[in-house]
Amino acid sequence: MTGATLVVGLGRGDRGDDGVGPAVARAVASRLSPDAPVRVLEQEDPTALLDLWEGHDHVVVVDAVVTGGPAGSLHRFDLGATGSPLPPEVRADRGGTHAFGLATAVELARALRRLPARVVVVGVEAGQVDTGSTLSAPVAAAVDAATALVWEEVAVDVPG
């Protein structure tokens, strides 16, 4: 479905608040009509983003971020081909041996001229990312508001 708006819920459901991206993606997908020009995916691995958004002009990525704000607070960043990088105070990169996360994927795609024209990140402030845990109460409470932000970005009619 090349050319459709792509929504990617980035994160892992078994790592506490890191699972907010997939939770929002599922909420969006559950109310999306089959003929809507929107494709919704869940993705754990940020390295896959470059291939996933190939052929898409408009991408919305939902991810847990850490800015130092209260858990569950929402952030919106425009990062497309002509946009800015994620602000330095936002830590959206995953841990691990290579620390390759969303910010790195965006800047690599920009350097390779593979970044879509429009990339919007809906960030939800994480409170805890403990392995084996579920969303914290403040982040779980923010899922509906984050889903509403995604709906605004994709600009399709939402069924009642």
PDB file of C-alpha atoms in Angstrom:
ATOM      1  CA  MET A   1       0.000   0.000   0.000  1.00  0.00           C
ATOM      2  CA  THR A   2       2.697   2.450  -1.030  1.00  0.00           C
ATOM      3  CA  GLY A   3       1.811   6.102  -0.621  1.00  0.00           C
ATOM      4  CA  ALA A   4      -0.576   5.482   2.258  1.00  0.00           C
ATOM      5  CA  THR A   5       0.065   7.153   5.568  1.00  0.00           C
ATOM      6  CA  LEU A   6       2.025   4.803   7.790  1.00  0.00           C
ATOM      7  CA  VAL A   7       1.543   4.638  11.564  1.00  0.00           C
ATOM      8  CA  VAL A   8       4.222   2.722  13.461  1.00  0.00           C
ATOM      9  CA  GLY A   9       3.870   1.863  17.133  1.00  0.00           C
ATOM     10  CA  LEU A  10       7.486   1.443  18.221  1.00  0.00           C
ATOM     11  CA  GLY A  11       8.350  -0.480  21.367  1.00  0.00           C
ATOM     12  CA  ARG A  12       8.058  -3.704  23.318  1.00  0.00           C
ATOM     13  CA  GLY A  13       4.964  -4.608  25.291  1.00  0.00           C
ATOM     14  CA  ASP A  14       6.979  -6.554  27.864  1.00  0.00           C
ATOM     15  CA  ARG A  15       9.139  -3.557  28.835  1.00  0.00           C
ATOM     16  CA  GLY A  16       6.721  -1.426  30.809  1.00  0.00           C
ATOM     17  CA  ASP A  17       6.057   1.997  29.304  1.00  0.00           C
ATOM     18  CA  ASP A  18       8.105   1.094  26.229  1.00  0.00           C
ATOM     19  CA  GLY A  19       4.943  -0.745  25.139  1.00  0.00           C
ATOM     20  CA  VAL A  20       2.965   2.477  24.661  1.00  0.00           C
ATOM     21  CA  GLY A  21       3.738   2.669  20.921  1.00  0.00           C
ATOM     22  CA  PRO A  22       2.234  -0.743  20.153  1.00  0.00           C
ATOM     23  CA  ALA A  23      -0.718  -0.032  22.505  1.00  0.00           C
ATOM     24  CA  VAL A  24      -1.553   3.155  20.587  1.00  0.00           C
ATOM     25  CA  ALA A  25      -1.065   1.394  17.241  1.00  0.00           C
ATOM     26  CA  ARG A  26      -3.573  -1.286  18.277  1.00  0.00           C
ATOM     27  CA  ALA A  27      -6.050   1.397  19.393  1.00  0.00           C
ATOM     28  CA  VAL A  28      -5.732   3.188  16.041  1.00  0.00           C
ATOM     29  CA  ALA A  29      -6.018  -0.034  14.033  1.00  0.00           C
ATOM     30  CA  SER A  30      -9.099  -1.176  15.953  1.00  0.00           C
ATOM     31  CA  ARG A  31     -11.110   1.827  14.733  1.00  0.00           C
ATOM     32  CA  LEU A  32      -9.702   2.129  11.219  1.00  0.00           C
ATOM     33  CA  SER A  33     -12.013   1.376   8.311  1.00  0.00           C
ATOM     34  CA  PRO A  34     -10.661  -1.175   5.821  1.00  0.00           C
ATOM     35  CA  ASP A  35     -10.637   1.360   2.976  1.00  0.00           C
ATOM     36  CA  ALA A  36      -8.770   4.091   4.897  1.00  0.00           C
ATOM     37  CA  PRO A  37      -5.482   5.135   3.272  1.00  0.00           C
ATOM     38  CA  VAL A  38      -3.603   4.319   6.477  1.00  0.00           C
ATOM     39  CA  ARG A  39      -1.353   1.373   7.240  1.00  0.00           C
ATOM     40  CA  VAL A  40      -0.709   0.564  10.934  1.00  0.00           C
ATOM     41  CA  LEU A  41       2.192  -1.567  12.163  1.00  0.00           C
ATOM     42  CA  GLU A  42       3.770  -2.499  15.465  1.00  0.00           C
ATOM     43  CA  GLN A  43       7.561  -2.689  15.471  1.00  0.00           C
ATOM     44  CA  GLU A  44      10.046  -3.557  18.203  1.00  0.00           C
ATOM     45  CA  ASP A  45      13.209  -2.893  16.213  1.00  0.00           C
ATOM     46  CA  PRO A  46      14.025   0.712  15.242  1.00  0.00           C
ATOM     47  CA  THR A  47      16.524  -0.551  12.650  1.00  0.00           C
ATOM     48  CA  ALA A  48      13.565  -1.783  10.575  1.00  0.00           C
ATOM     49  CA  LEU A  49      12.073   1.711  10.245  1.00  0.00           C
ATOM     50  CA  LEU A  50      14.035   2.704   7.128  1.00  0.00           C
ATOM     51  CA  ASP A  51      12.616  -0.235   5.202  1.00  0.00           C
ATOM     52  CA  LEU A  52       9.122   0.091   6.694  1.00  0.00           C
ATOM     53  CA  TRP A  53       8.625   3.694   5.678  1.00  0.00           C
ATOM     54  CA  GLU A  54       9.982   3.175   2.148  1.00  0.00           C
ATOM     55  CA  GLY A  55       7.458   4.574  -0.332  1.00  0.00           C
ATOM     56  CA  HIS A  56       5.504   6.524   2.284  1.00  0.00           C
ATOM     57  CA  ASP A  57       5.390  10.321   2.191  1.00  0.00           C
ATOM     58  CA  HIS A  58       3.739  10.633   5.608  1.00  0.00           C
ATOM     59  CA  VAL A  59       4.748   8.587   8.651  1.00  0.00           C
ATOM     60  CA  VAL A  60       3.573   8.836  12.247  1.00  0.00           C
ATOM     61  CA  VAL A  61       5.727   7.059  14.824  1.00  0.00           C
ATOM     62  CA  VAL A  62       4.432   6.553  18.362  1.00  0.00           C
ATOM     63  CA  ASP A  63       7.122   5.861  20.916  1.00  0.00           C
ATOM     64  CA  ALA A  64       7.989   6.197  24.591  1.00  0.00           C
ATOM     65  CA  VAL A  65      10.311   9.140  25.217  1.00  0.00           C
ATOM     66  CA  VAL A  66      12.193  10.504  28.185  1.00  0.00           C
ATOM     67  CA  THR A  67      12.442  14.282  28.541  1.00  0.00           C
ATOM     68  CA  GLY A  68      12.268  14.529  32.312  1.00  0.00           C
ATOM     69  CA  GLY A  69       8.562  15.418  32.273  1.00  0.00           C
ATOM     70  CA  PRO A  70       5.784  13.636  34.150  1.00  0.00           C
ATOM     71  CA  ALA A  71       5.016  10.086  33.040  1.00  0.00           C
ATOM     72  CA  GLY A  72       2.167  10.036  30.541  1.00  0.00           C
ATOM     73  CA  SER A  73       2.709  13.561  29.208  1.00  0.00           C
ATOM     74  CA  LEU A  74       2.500  13.866  25.422  1.00  0.00           C
ATOM     75  CA  HIS A  75       4.957  15.366  22.972  1.00  0.00           C
ATOM     76  CA  ARG A  76       4.736  15.971  19.221  1.00  0.00           C
ATOM     77  CA  PHE A  77       7.768  16.418  16.971  1.00  0.00           C
ATOM     78  CA  ASP A  78       7.961  17.114  13.210  1.00  0.00           C
ATOM     79  CA  LEU A  79      11.047  15.359  11.881  1.00  0.00           C
ATOM     80  CA  GLY A  80      10.483  14.943   8.137  1.00  0.00           C
ATOM     81  CA  ALA A  81      13.050  15.350   5.374  1.00  0.00           C
ATOM     82  CA  THR A  82      13.093  19.120   5.868  1.00  0.00           C
ATOM     83  CA  GLY A  83      12.385  19.049   9.606  1.00  0.00           C
ATOM     84  CA  SER A  84      14.640  19.122  12.628  1.00  0.00           C
ATOM     85  CA  PRO A  85      16.182  16.218  14.530  1.00  0.00           C
ATOM     86  CA  LEU A  86      14.671  15.167  17.828  1.00  0.00           C
ATOM     87  CA  PRO A  87      15.613  17.765  20.447  1.00  0.00           C
ATOM     88  CA  PRO A  88      18.661  16.762  22.498  1.00  0.00           C
ATOM     89  CA  GLU A  89      16.632  16.596  25.711  1.00  0.00           C
ATOM     90  CA  VAL A  90      14.506  13.790  24.238  1.00  0.00           C
ATOM     91  CA  ARG A  91      15.909  10.342  24.734  1.00  0.00           C
ATOM     92  CA  ALA A  92      13.990   7.951  22.513  1.00  0.00           C
ATOM     93  CA  ASP A  93      16.829   5.569  21.701  1.00  0.00           C
ATOM     94  CA  ARG A  94      16.671   2.040  23.000  1.00  0.00           C
ATOM     95  CA  GLY A  95      19.362   0.647  25.202  1.00  0.00           C
ATOM     96  CA  GLY A  96      21.411  -2.319  24.138  1.00  0.00           C
ATOM     97  CA  THR A  97      24.785  -2.944  22.623  1.00  0.00           C
ATOM     98  CA  HIS A  98      24.380  -0.477  19.781  1.00  0.00           C
ATOM     99  CA  ALA A  99      21.916   2.027  21.305  1.00  0.00           C
ATOM    100  CA  PHE A 100      20.188   2.279  17.925  1.00  0.00           C
ATOM    101  CA  GLY A 101      16.789   3.855  18.406  1.00  0.00           C
ATOM    102  CA  LEU A 102      14.307   6.215  16.833  1.00  0.00           C
ATOM    103  CA  ALA A 103      16.551   9.300  16.836  1.00  0.00           C
ATOM    104  CA  THR A 104      19.379   7.343  15.218  1.00  0.00           C
ATOM    105  CA  ALA A 105      17.037   5.805  12.632  1.00  0.00           C
ATOM    106  CA  VAL A 106      15.674   9.231  11.685  1.00  0.00           C
ATOM    107  CA  GLU A 107      19.101  10.793  11.284  1.00  0.00           C
ATOM    108  CA  LEU A 108      20.475   7.805   9.352  1.00  0.00           C
ATOM    109  CA  ALA A 109      17.486   7.968   6.993  1.00  0.00           C
ATOM    110  CA  ARG A 110      18.028  11.721   6.603  1.00  0.00           C
ATOM    111  CA  ALA A 111      21.726  11.183   5.741  1.00  0.00           C
ATOM    112  CA  LEU A 112      20.814   8.468   3.223  1.00  0.00           C
ATOM    113  CA  ARG A 113      18.026  10.645   1.759  1.00  0.00           C
ATOM    114  CA  ARG A 114      15.488   7.968   2.706  1.00  0.00           C
ATOM    115  CA  LEU A 115      13.524  10.012   5.240  1.00  0.00           C
ATOM    116  CA  PRO A 116       9.893  10.549   4.206  1.00  0.00           C
ATOM    117  CA  ALA A 117       8.804  14.112   3.501  1.00  0.00           C
ATOM    118  CA  ARG A 118       6.719  14.139   6.658  1.00  0.00           C
ATOM    119  CA  VAL A 119       7.603  12.229   9.839  1.00  0.00           C
ATOM    120  CA  VAL A 120       5.719  13.072  13.000  1.00  0.00           C
ATOM    121  CA  VAL A 121       6.644  11.523  16.328  1.00  0.00           C
ATOM    122  CA  VAL A 122       3.978  11.265  18.987  1.00  0.00           C
ATOM    123  CA  GLY A 123       6.002  10.720  22.129  1.00  0.00           C
ATOM    124  CA  VAL A 124       4.584   9.572  25.431  1.00  0.00           C
ATOM    125  CA  GLU A 125       6.726  10.291  28.469  1.00  0.00           C
ATOM    126  CA  ALA A 126       7.841   6.993  30.006  1.00  0.00           C
ATOM    127  CA  GLY A 127       7.932   6.454  33.727  1.00  0.00           C
ATOM    128  CA  GLN A 128       9.367   2.933  33.917  1.00  0.00           C
ATOM    129  CA  VAL A 129      10.672   0.429  31.379  1.00  0.00           C
ATOM    130  CA  ASP A 130      11.254  -2.617  33.552  1.00  0.00           C
ATOM    131  CA  THR A 131      11.480  -5.942  31.727  1.00  0.00           C
ATOM    132  CA  GLY A 132       8.412  -8.073  32.335  1.00  0.00           C
ATOM    133  CA  SER A 133       6.159  -5.199  33.381  1.00  0.00           C
ATOM    134  CA  THR A 134       3.134  -3.578  31.776  1.00  0.00           C
ATOM    135  CA  LEU A 135       2.311   0.073  31.165  1.00  0.00           C
ATOM    136  CA  SER A 136       2.418   2.252  34.271  1.00  0.00           C
ATOM    137  CA  ALA A 137      -0.891   3.828  35.310  1.00  0.00           C
ATOM    138  CA  PRO A 138      -0.040   7.343  33.986  1.00  0.00           C
ATOM    139  CA  VAL A 139       1.094   5.996  30.609  1.00  0.00           C
ATOM    140  CA  ALA A 140      -1.892   3.646  30.289  1.00  0.00           C
ATOM    141  CA  ALA A 141      -4.123   6.649  31.003  1.00  0.00           C
ATOM    142  CA  ALA A 142      -2.397   8.577  28.180  1.00  0.00           C
ATOM    143  CA  VAL A 143      -3.116   5.971  25.467  1.00  0.00           C
ATOM    144  CA  ASP A 144      -6.460   7.537  24.474  1.00  0.00           C
ATOM    145  CA  ALA A 145      -4.991  11.044  24.216  1.00  0.00           C
ATOM    146  CA  ALA A 146      -2.017   9.750  22.185  1.00  0.00           C
ATOM    147  CA  THR A 147      -4.424   7.877  19.919  1.00  0.00           C
ATOM    148  CA  ALA A 148      -6.373  11.103  19.381  1.00  0.00           C
ATOM    149  CA  LEU A 149      -3.135  12.862  18.373  1.00  0.00           C
ATOM    150  CA  VAL A 150      -2.454  10.130  15.835  1.00  0.00           C
ATOM    151  CA  TRP A 151      -5.994  10.502  14.437  1.00  0.00           C
ATOM    152  CA  GLU A 152      -5.347  14.229  13.985  1.00  0.00           C
ATOM    153  CA  GLU A 153      -2.152  13.432  12.095  1.00  0.00           C
ATOM    154  CA  VAL A 154      -3.675  10.906   9.731  1.00  0.00           C
ATOM    155  CA  ALA A 155      -6.758  13.090   9.140  1.00  0.00           C
ATOM    156  CA  VAL A 156      -9.245  10.327   8.497  1.00  0.00           C
ATOM    157  CA  ASP A 157     -12.778  10.143   9.828  1.00  0.00           C
ATOM    158  CA  VAL A 158     -12.926   8.141  13.018  1.00  0.00           C
ATOM    159  CA  PRO A 159     -15.931   5.872  13.471  1.00  0.00           C
ATOM    160  CA  GLY A 160     -17.990   6.776  16.539  1.00  0.00           C
TER     161      GLY A 160
END
